[in-house]
Short mmCIF file of C-alpha atoms and ligand atoms in Angstrom, two decimals:
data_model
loop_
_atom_site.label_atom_id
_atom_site.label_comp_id
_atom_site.label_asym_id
_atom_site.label_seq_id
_atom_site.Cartn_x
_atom_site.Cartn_y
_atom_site.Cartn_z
CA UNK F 232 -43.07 -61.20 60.03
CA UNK F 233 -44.99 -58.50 59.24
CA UNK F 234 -42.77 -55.70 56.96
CA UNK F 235 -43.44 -52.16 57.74
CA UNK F 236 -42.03 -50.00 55.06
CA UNK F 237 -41.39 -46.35 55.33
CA UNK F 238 -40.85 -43.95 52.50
CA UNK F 239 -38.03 -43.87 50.06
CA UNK F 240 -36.79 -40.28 50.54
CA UNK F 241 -37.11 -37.83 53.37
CA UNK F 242 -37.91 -34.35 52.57
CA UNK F 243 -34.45 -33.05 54.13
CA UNK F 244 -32.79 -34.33 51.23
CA UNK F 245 -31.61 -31.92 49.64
CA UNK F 246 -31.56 -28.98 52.47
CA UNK F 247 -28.15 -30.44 54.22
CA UNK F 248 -25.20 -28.68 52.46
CA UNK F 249 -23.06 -28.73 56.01
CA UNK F 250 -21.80 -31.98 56.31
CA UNK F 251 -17.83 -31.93 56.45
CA UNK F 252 -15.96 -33.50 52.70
CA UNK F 253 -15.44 -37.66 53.75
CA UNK F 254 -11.90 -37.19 51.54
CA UNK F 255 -11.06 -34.61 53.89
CA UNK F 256 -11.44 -36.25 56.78
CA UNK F 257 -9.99 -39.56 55.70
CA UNK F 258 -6.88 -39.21 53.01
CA UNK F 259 -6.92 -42.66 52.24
CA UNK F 260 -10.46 -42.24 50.63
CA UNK F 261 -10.48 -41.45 46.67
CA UNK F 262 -14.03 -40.38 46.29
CA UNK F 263 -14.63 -37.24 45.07
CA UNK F 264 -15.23 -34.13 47.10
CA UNK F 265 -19.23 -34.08 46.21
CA UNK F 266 -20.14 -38.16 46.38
CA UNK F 267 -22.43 -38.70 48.53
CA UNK F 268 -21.69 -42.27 51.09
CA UNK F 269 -24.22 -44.54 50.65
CA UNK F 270 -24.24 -46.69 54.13
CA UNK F 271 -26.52 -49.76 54.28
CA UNK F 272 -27.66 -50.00 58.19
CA UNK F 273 -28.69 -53.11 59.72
CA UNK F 274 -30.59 -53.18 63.10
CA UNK F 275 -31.33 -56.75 65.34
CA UNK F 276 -30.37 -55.52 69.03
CA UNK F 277 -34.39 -56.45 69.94
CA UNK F 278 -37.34 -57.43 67.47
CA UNK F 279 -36.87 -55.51 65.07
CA UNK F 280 -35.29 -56.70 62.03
CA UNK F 281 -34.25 -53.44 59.79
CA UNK F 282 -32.04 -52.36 56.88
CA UNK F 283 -31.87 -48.83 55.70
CA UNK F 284 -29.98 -47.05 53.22
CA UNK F 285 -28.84 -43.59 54.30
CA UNK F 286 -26.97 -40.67 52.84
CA UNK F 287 -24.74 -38.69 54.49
CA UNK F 288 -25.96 -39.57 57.50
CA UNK F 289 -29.13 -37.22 56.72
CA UNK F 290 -31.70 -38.77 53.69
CA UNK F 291 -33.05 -42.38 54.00
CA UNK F 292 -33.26 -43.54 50.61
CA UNK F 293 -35.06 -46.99 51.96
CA UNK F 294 -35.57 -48.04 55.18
CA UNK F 295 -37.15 -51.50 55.53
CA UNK F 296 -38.64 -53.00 59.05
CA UNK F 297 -39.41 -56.46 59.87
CA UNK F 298 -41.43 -56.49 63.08
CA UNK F 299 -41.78 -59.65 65.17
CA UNK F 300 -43.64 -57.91 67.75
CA UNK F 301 -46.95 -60.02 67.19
CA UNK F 302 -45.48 -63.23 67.95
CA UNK F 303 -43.98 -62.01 71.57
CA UNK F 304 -47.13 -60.66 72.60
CA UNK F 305 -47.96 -63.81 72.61
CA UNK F 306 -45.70 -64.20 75.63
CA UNK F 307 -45.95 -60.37 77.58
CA UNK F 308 -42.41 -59.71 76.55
CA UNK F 309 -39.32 -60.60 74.25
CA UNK F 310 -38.39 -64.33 74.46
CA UNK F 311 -34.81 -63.82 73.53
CA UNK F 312 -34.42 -67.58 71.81
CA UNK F 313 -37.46 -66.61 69.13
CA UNK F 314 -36.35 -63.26 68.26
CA UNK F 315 -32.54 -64.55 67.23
CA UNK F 316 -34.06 -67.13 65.36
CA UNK F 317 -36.89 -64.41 63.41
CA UNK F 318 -33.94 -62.24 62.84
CA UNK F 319 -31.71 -65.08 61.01
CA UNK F 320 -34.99 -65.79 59.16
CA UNK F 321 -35.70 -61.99 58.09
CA UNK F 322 -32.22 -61.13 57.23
CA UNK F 323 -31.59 -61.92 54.50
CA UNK F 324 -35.16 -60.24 52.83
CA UNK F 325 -34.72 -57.56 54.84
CA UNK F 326 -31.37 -56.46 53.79
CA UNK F 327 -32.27 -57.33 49.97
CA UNK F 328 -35.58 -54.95 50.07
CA UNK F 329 -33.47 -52.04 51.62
CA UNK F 330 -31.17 -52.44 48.67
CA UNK F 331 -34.09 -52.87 45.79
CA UNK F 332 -36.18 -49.58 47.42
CA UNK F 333 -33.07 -47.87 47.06
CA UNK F 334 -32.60 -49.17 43.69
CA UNK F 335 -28.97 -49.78 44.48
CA UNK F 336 -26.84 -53.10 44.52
CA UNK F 337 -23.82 -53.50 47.12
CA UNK F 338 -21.39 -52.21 44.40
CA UNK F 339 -22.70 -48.92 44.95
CA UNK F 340 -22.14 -48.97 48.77
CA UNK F 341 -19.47 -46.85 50.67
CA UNK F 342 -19.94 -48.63 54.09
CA UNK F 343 -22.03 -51.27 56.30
CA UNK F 344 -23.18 -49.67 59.29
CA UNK F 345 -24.41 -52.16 62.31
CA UNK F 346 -25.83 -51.84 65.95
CA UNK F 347 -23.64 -54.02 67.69
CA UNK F 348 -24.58 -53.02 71.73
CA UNK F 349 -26.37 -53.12 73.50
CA UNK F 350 -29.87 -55.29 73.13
CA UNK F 351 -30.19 -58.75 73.37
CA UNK F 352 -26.85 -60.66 73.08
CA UNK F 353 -28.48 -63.64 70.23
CA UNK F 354 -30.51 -61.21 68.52
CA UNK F 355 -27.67 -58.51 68.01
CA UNK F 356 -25.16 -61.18 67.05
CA UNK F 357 -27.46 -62.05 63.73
CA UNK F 358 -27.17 -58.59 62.58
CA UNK F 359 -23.19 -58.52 63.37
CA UNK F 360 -22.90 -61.76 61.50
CA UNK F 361 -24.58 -60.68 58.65
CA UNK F 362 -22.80 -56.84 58.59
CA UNK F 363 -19.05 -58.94 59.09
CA UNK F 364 -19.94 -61.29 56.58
CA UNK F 365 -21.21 -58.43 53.82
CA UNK F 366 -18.12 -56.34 54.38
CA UNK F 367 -15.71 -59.23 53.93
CA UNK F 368 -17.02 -60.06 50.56
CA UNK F 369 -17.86 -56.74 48.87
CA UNK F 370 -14.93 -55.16 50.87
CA UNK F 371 -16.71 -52.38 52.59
CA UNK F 372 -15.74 -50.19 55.45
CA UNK F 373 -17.62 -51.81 59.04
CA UNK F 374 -18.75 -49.21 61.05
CA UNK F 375 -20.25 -50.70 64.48
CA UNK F 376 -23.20 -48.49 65.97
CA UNK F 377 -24.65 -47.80 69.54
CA UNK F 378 -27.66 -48.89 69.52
CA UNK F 379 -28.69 -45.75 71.93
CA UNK F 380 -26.27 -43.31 70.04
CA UNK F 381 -28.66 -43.97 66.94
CA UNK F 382 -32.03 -43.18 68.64
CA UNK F 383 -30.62 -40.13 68.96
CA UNK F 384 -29.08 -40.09 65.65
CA UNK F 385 -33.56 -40.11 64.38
CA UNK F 386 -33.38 -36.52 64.86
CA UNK F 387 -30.63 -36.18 62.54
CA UNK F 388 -32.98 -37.31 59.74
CA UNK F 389 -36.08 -35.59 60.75
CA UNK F 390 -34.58 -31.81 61.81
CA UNK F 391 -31.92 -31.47 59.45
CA UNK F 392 -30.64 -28.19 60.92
CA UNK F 393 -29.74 -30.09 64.01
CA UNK F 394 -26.23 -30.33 65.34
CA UNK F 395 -24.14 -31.07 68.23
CA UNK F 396 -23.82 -29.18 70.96
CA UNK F 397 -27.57 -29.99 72.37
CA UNK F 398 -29.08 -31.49 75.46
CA UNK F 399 -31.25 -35.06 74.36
CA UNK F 400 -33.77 -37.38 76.68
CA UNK F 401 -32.88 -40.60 75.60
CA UNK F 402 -35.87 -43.13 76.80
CA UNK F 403 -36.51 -46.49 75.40
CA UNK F 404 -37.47 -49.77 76.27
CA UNK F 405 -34.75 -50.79 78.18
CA UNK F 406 -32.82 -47.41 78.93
CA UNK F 407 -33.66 -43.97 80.40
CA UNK F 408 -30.69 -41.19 80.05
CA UNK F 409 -30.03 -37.99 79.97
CA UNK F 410 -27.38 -37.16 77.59
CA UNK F 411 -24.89 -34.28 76.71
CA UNK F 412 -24.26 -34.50 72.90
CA UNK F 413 -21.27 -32.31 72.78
CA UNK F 414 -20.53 -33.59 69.18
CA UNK F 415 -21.96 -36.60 67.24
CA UNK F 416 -19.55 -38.95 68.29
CA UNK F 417 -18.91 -37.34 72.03
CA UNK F 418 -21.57 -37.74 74.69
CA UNK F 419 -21.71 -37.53 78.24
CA UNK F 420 -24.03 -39.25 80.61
CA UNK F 421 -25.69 -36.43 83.05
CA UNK F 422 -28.44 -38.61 84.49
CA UNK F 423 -29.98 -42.36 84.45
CA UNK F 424 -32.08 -44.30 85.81
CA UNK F 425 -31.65 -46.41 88.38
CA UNK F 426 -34.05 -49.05 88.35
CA UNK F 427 -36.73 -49.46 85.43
CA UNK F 428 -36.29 -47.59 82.12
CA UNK F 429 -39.08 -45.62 81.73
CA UNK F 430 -40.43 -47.88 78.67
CA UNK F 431 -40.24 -50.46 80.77
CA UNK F 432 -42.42 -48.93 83.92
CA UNK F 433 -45.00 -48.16 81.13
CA UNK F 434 -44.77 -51.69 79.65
CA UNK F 435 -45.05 -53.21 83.23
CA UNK F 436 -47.99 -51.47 84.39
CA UNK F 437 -49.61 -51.94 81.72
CA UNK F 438 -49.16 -55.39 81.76
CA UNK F 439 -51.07 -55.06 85.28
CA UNK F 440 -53.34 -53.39 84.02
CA UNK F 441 -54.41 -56.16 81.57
CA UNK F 442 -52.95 -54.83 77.87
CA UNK F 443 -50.74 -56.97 75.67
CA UNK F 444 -47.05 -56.27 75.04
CA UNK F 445 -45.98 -53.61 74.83
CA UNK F 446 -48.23 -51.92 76.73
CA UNK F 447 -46.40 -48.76 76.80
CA UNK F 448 -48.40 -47.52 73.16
CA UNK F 449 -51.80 -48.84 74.63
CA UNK F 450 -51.63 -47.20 77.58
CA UNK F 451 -50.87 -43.73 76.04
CA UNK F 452 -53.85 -43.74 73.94
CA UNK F 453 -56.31 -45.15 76.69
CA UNK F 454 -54.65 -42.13 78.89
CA UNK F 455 -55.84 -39.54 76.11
CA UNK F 456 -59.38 -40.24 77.79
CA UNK F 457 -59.03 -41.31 81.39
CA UNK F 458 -58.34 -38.36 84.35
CA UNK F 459 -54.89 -38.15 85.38
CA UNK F 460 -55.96 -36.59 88.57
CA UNK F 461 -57.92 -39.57 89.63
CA UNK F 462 -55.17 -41.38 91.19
CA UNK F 463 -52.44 -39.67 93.73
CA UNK F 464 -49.25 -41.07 92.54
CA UNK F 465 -45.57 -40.25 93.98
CA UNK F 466 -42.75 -38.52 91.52
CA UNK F 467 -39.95 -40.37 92.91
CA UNK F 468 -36.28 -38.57 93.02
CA UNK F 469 -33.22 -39.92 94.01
CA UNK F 470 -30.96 -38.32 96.86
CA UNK F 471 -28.49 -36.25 96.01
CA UNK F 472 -28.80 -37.25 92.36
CA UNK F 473 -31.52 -34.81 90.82
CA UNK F 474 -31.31 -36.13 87.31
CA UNK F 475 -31.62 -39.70 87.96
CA UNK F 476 -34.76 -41.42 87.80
CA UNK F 477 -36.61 -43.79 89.89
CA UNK F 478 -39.50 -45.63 88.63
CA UNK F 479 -39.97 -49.13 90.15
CA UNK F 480 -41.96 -47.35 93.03
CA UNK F 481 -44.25 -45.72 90.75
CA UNK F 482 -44.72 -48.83 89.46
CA UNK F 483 -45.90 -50.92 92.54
CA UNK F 484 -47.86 -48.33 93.74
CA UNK F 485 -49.78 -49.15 90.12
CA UNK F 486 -49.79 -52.58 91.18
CA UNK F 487 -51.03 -52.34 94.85
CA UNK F 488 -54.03 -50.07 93.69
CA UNK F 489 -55.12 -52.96 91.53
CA UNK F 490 -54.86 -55.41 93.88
CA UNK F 491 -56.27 -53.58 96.35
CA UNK F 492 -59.65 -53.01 94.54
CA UNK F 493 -59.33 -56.26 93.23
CA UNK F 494 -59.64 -57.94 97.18
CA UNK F 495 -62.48 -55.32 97.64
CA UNK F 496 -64.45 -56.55 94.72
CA UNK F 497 -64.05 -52.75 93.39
CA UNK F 498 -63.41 -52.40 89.53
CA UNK F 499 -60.57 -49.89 88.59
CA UNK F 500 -61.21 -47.28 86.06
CA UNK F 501 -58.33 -48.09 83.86
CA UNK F 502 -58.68 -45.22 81.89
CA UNK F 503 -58.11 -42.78 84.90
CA UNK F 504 -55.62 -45.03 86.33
CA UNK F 505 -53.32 -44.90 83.02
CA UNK F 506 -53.65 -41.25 82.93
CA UNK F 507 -52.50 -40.45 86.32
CA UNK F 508 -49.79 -42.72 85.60
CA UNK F 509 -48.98 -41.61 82.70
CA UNK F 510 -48.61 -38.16 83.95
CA UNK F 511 -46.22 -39.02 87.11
CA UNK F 512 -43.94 -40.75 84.88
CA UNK F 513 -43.71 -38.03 82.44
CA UNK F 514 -43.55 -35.43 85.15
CA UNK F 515 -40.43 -37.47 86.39
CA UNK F 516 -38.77 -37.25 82.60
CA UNK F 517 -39.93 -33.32 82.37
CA UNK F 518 -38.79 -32.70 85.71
CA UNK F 519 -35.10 -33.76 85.57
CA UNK F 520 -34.96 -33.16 81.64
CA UNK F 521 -35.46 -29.16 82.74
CA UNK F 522 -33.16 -29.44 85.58
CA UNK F 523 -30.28 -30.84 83.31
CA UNK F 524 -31.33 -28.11 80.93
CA UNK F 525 -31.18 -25.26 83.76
CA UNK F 526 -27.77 -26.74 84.87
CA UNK F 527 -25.71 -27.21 81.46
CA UNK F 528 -27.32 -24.02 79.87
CA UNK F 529 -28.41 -25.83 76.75
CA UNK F 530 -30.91 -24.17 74.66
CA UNK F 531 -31.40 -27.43 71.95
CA UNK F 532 -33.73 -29.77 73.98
CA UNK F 533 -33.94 -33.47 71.81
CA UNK F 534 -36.14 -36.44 72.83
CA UNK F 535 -35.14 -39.54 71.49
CA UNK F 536 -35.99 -43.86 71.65
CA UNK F 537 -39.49 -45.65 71.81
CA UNK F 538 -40.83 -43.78 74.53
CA UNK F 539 -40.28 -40.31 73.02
CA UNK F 540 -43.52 -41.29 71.01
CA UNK F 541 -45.65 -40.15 74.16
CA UNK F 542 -47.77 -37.88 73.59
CA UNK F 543 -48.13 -36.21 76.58
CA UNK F 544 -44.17 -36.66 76.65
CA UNK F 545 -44.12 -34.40 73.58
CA UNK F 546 -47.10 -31.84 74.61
CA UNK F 547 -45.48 -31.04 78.08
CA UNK F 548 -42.21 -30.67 76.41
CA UNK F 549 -43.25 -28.22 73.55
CA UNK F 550 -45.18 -26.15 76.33
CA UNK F 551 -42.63 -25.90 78.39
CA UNK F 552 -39.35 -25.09 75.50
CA UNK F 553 -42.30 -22.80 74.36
CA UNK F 554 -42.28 -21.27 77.98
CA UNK F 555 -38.86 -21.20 78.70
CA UNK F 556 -37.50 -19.86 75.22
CA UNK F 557 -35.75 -23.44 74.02
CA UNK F 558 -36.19 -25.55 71.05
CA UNK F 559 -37.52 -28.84 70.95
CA UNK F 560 -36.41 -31.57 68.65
CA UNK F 561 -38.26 -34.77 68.01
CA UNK F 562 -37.76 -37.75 65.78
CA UNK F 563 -40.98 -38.10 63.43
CA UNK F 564 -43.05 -41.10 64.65
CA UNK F 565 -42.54 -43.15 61.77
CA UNK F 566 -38.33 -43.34 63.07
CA UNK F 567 -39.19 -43.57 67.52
CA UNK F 568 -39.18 -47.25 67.22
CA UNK F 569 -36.32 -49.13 66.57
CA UNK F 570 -35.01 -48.83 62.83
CA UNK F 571 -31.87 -49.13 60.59
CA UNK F 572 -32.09 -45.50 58.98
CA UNK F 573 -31.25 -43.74 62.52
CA UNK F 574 -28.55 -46.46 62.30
CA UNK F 575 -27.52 -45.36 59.03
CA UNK F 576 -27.08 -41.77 60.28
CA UNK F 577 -24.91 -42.34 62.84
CA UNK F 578 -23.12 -44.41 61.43
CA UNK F 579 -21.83 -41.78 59.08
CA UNK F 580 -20.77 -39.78 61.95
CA UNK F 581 -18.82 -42.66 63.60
CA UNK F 582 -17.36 -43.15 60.15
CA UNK F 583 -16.16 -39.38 60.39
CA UNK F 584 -14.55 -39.82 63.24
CA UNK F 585 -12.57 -43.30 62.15
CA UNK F 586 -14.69 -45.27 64.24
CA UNK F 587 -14.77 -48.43 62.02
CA UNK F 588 -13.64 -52.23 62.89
CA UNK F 589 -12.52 -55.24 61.57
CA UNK F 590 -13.90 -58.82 61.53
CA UNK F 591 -12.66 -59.29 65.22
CA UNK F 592 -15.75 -57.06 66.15
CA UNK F 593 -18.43 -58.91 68.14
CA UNK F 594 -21.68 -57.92 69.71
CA UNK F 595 -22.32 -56.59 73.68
CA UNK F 596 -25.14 -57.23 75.48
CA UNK F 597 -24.25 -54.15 77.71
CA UNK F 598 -22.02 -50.93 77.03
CA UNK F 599 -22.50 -47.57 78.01
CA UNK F 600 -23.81 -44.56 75.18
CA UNK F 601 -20.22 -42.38 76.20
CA UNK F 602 -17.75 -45.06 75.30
CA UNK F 603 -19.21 -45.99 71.49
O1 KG4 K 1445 -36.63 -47.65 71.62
P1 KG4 K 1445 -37.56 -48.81 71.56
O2 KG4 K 1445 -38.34 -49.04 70.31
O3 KG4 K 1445 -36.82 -50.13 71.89
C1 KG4 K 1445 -35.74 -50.19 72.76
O4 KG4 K 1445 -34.63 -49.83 72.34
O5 KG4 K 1445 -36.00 -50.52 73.95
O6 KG4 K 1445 -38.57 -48.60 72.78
C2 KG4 K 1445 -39.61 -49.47 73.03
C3 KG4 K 1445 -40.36 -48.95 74.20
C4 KG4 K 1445 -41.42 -49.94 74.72
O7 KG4 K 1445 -41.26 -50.04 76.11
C5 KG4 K 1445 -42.72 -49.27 74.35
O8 KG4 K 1445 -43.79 -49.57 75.21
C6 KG4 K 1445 -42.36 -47.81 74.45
O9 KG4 K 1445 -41.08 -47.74 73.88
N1 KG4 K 1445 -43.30 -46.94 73.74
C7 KG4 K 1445 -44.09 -46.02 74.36
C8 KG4 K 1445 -44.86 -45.42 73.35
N2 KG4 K 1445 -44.51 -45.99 72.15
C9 KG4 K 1445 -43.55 -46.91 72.42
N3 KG4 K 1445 -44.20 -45.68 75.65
C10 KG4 K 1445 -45.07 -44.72 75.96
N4 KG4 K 1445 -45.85 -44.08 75.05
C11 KG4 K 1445 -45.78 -44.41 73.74
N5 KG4 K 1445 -46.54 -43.78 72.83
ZN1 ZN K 1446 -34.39 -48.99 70.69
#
């Protein structure tokens, strides 16, 4: 596994002085009004394995990642069986460089913070394990964490004037939503998709396309050069539901192109073709994103999970919040993959709110972003 390490400290350190007293909000805690909670975050739900220590829910003071992502390319995709098996490998290390980059042992922990649904049911089972098994013994507070609650929770760490109410994009590998975040702990689901997520229609086409897993990353730097108005391409919409999305068309009309040059002998300009896929897909996520935005009245606009490292995702959106006299949030790069410190800060939140469990908690492989 390779180890990607980020930096210590973020500079938003020291600039949150809003967050609400912990003793105040639960009696039974004795720590005094200006401690800062320490949580220790640990991340498995995919191929990923991550531990982060985070403050208040706002300043990573380490945040280690294990990536296994090589080793699956090897395959076009996640094998499930390997990446349980890299996780119970990486675990341990992980977890134990988190703590040293910190330069904190488990005594000086407040809480365990863990992603616990949804992702892949082996791989997020490791990290459960582990998080159950580390609370037990150094008797720490559990909090269990949303896997998709703490992509959004990135922006926490990288725009630390952000707070709830705010309208967020939520697109990843495996999920595409759009998401009221009336507080940090309350969200409501305005729009999904209803087929492919929109990682997942970049990874696929890509894959046709001829790059290695996951495509989605290759493909948006090969678009920087190709024509996006090479190739007509639909925007799908769903009937009578304006903010869902639709991609799997999109997708085989990707994959009929290429096979139909391929039976004429005729070689594809991949470059144009990734642009001018690139750009219907996004137009889709711009399209409905604005539409949600028109509808609710939200003025906070926040883009969130793997695929909110587009850029052309993040141009169009800054033009058009520019245009339209809204703000546009983004998680920093470095935190748009999956990690433990956006863990870590919502896990704080959930702690707020008394979300914690005991050792009966146990991984899902499915659960929606508005029940927790
Ligand atoms: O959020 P994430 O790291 O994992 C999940 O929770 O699913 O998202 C991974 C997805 C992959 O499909 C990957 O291809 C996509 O995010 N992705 C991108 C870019 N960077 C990552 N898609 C388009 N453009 C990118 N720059
Ligand atoms: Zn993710």
């Amino acid at each position: 596994n390779t180890a990607r390490l980020f930096p210590m400290r973020s500079k938003s350190c020291s600039s949150v002085s809003t967050e609400p007293n912990i003793s105040a909000v639960h009696p039974a805690n004795q720590r005094p009004k200006d401690r800062k909670m320490k949580i220790l975050a640990i991340e498995s739900s995919c191929d990923e394995t991550a531990a982060a220590v985070v403050e208040n829910g706002r300043c990573v003071l380490s945040s280690v990642v294990a990536t296994q992502v090589e080793e699956h390319k090897l395959y076009g995709g996640v094998v499930p069986e390997i990446a349980s098996r890299r996780h119970s490998e990486a675990i341990v290390g992980v977890v134990r460089e988190a703590l040293e980059r910190a330069e904190l042992t488990v005594n000086d922990l407040d809480a365990i913070g863990v992603t616990y649904a949804p992702g892949l049911i082996g791989a997020l089972l490791v990290g459960v394990n582990f998080a159950k098994g580390l609370s037990l013994s150094a008797n720490l507070p559990l909090i269990p964490v949303h896997h998709l609650r703490s992509h959004i929770a990135s922006n926490y760490i990288t725009n630390p004037e952000l707070k709830p109410p705010f309208l967020c994009l939520v697109v990843s590998g495996g999920h595409t939503h759009i998401i009221e975040v009336t507080d940090y702990t309350k969200l409501r689901i305005l729009g999904k998709t209803r087929d492919d997520a929109a990682g997942e229609a970049f990874d696929k086409a890509a894959r046709a396309m001829g790059m290695p897993y996951p495509g989605g990353i290759a493909m948006d730097k090969l678009a920087e050069t190709g024509n996006d108005k090479a190739f007509k391409l639909p925007r799908p919409t769903v009937d009578g539901a304006p903010l869902d999305f639709s991609f799997s068309g999109l997708k085989t009309a990707v994959i009929n192109i290429l096979h139909n040059a391929e039976q004429k002998g005729q070689t594809v300009n991949i470059a144009d073709l990734s642009a001018s896929y690139r750009k219907a897909v996004v137009d889709c996520l711009v399209r409905n994103f604005l539409h949600a935005a028109d509808e609710t009245g939200h003025k906070k606009l926040v883009i969130a999970g793997g695929v909110s490292a587009n850029a052309l995702l993040r141009r169009r959106l800054t033009e058009e919040c520019k245009r339209t006299g809204r703000t546009l949030y983004m998680p920093d790069l470095s935190l748009t993959g999956d990690n433990a410190a956006m863990v870590g800060a919502q896990a704080y939140y959930e702690y707020l709110a008394g979300h914690t469990a005991g050792m009966e908690l146990n991984a899902c492989a499915q659960r929606s972003i508005d029940l927790g």
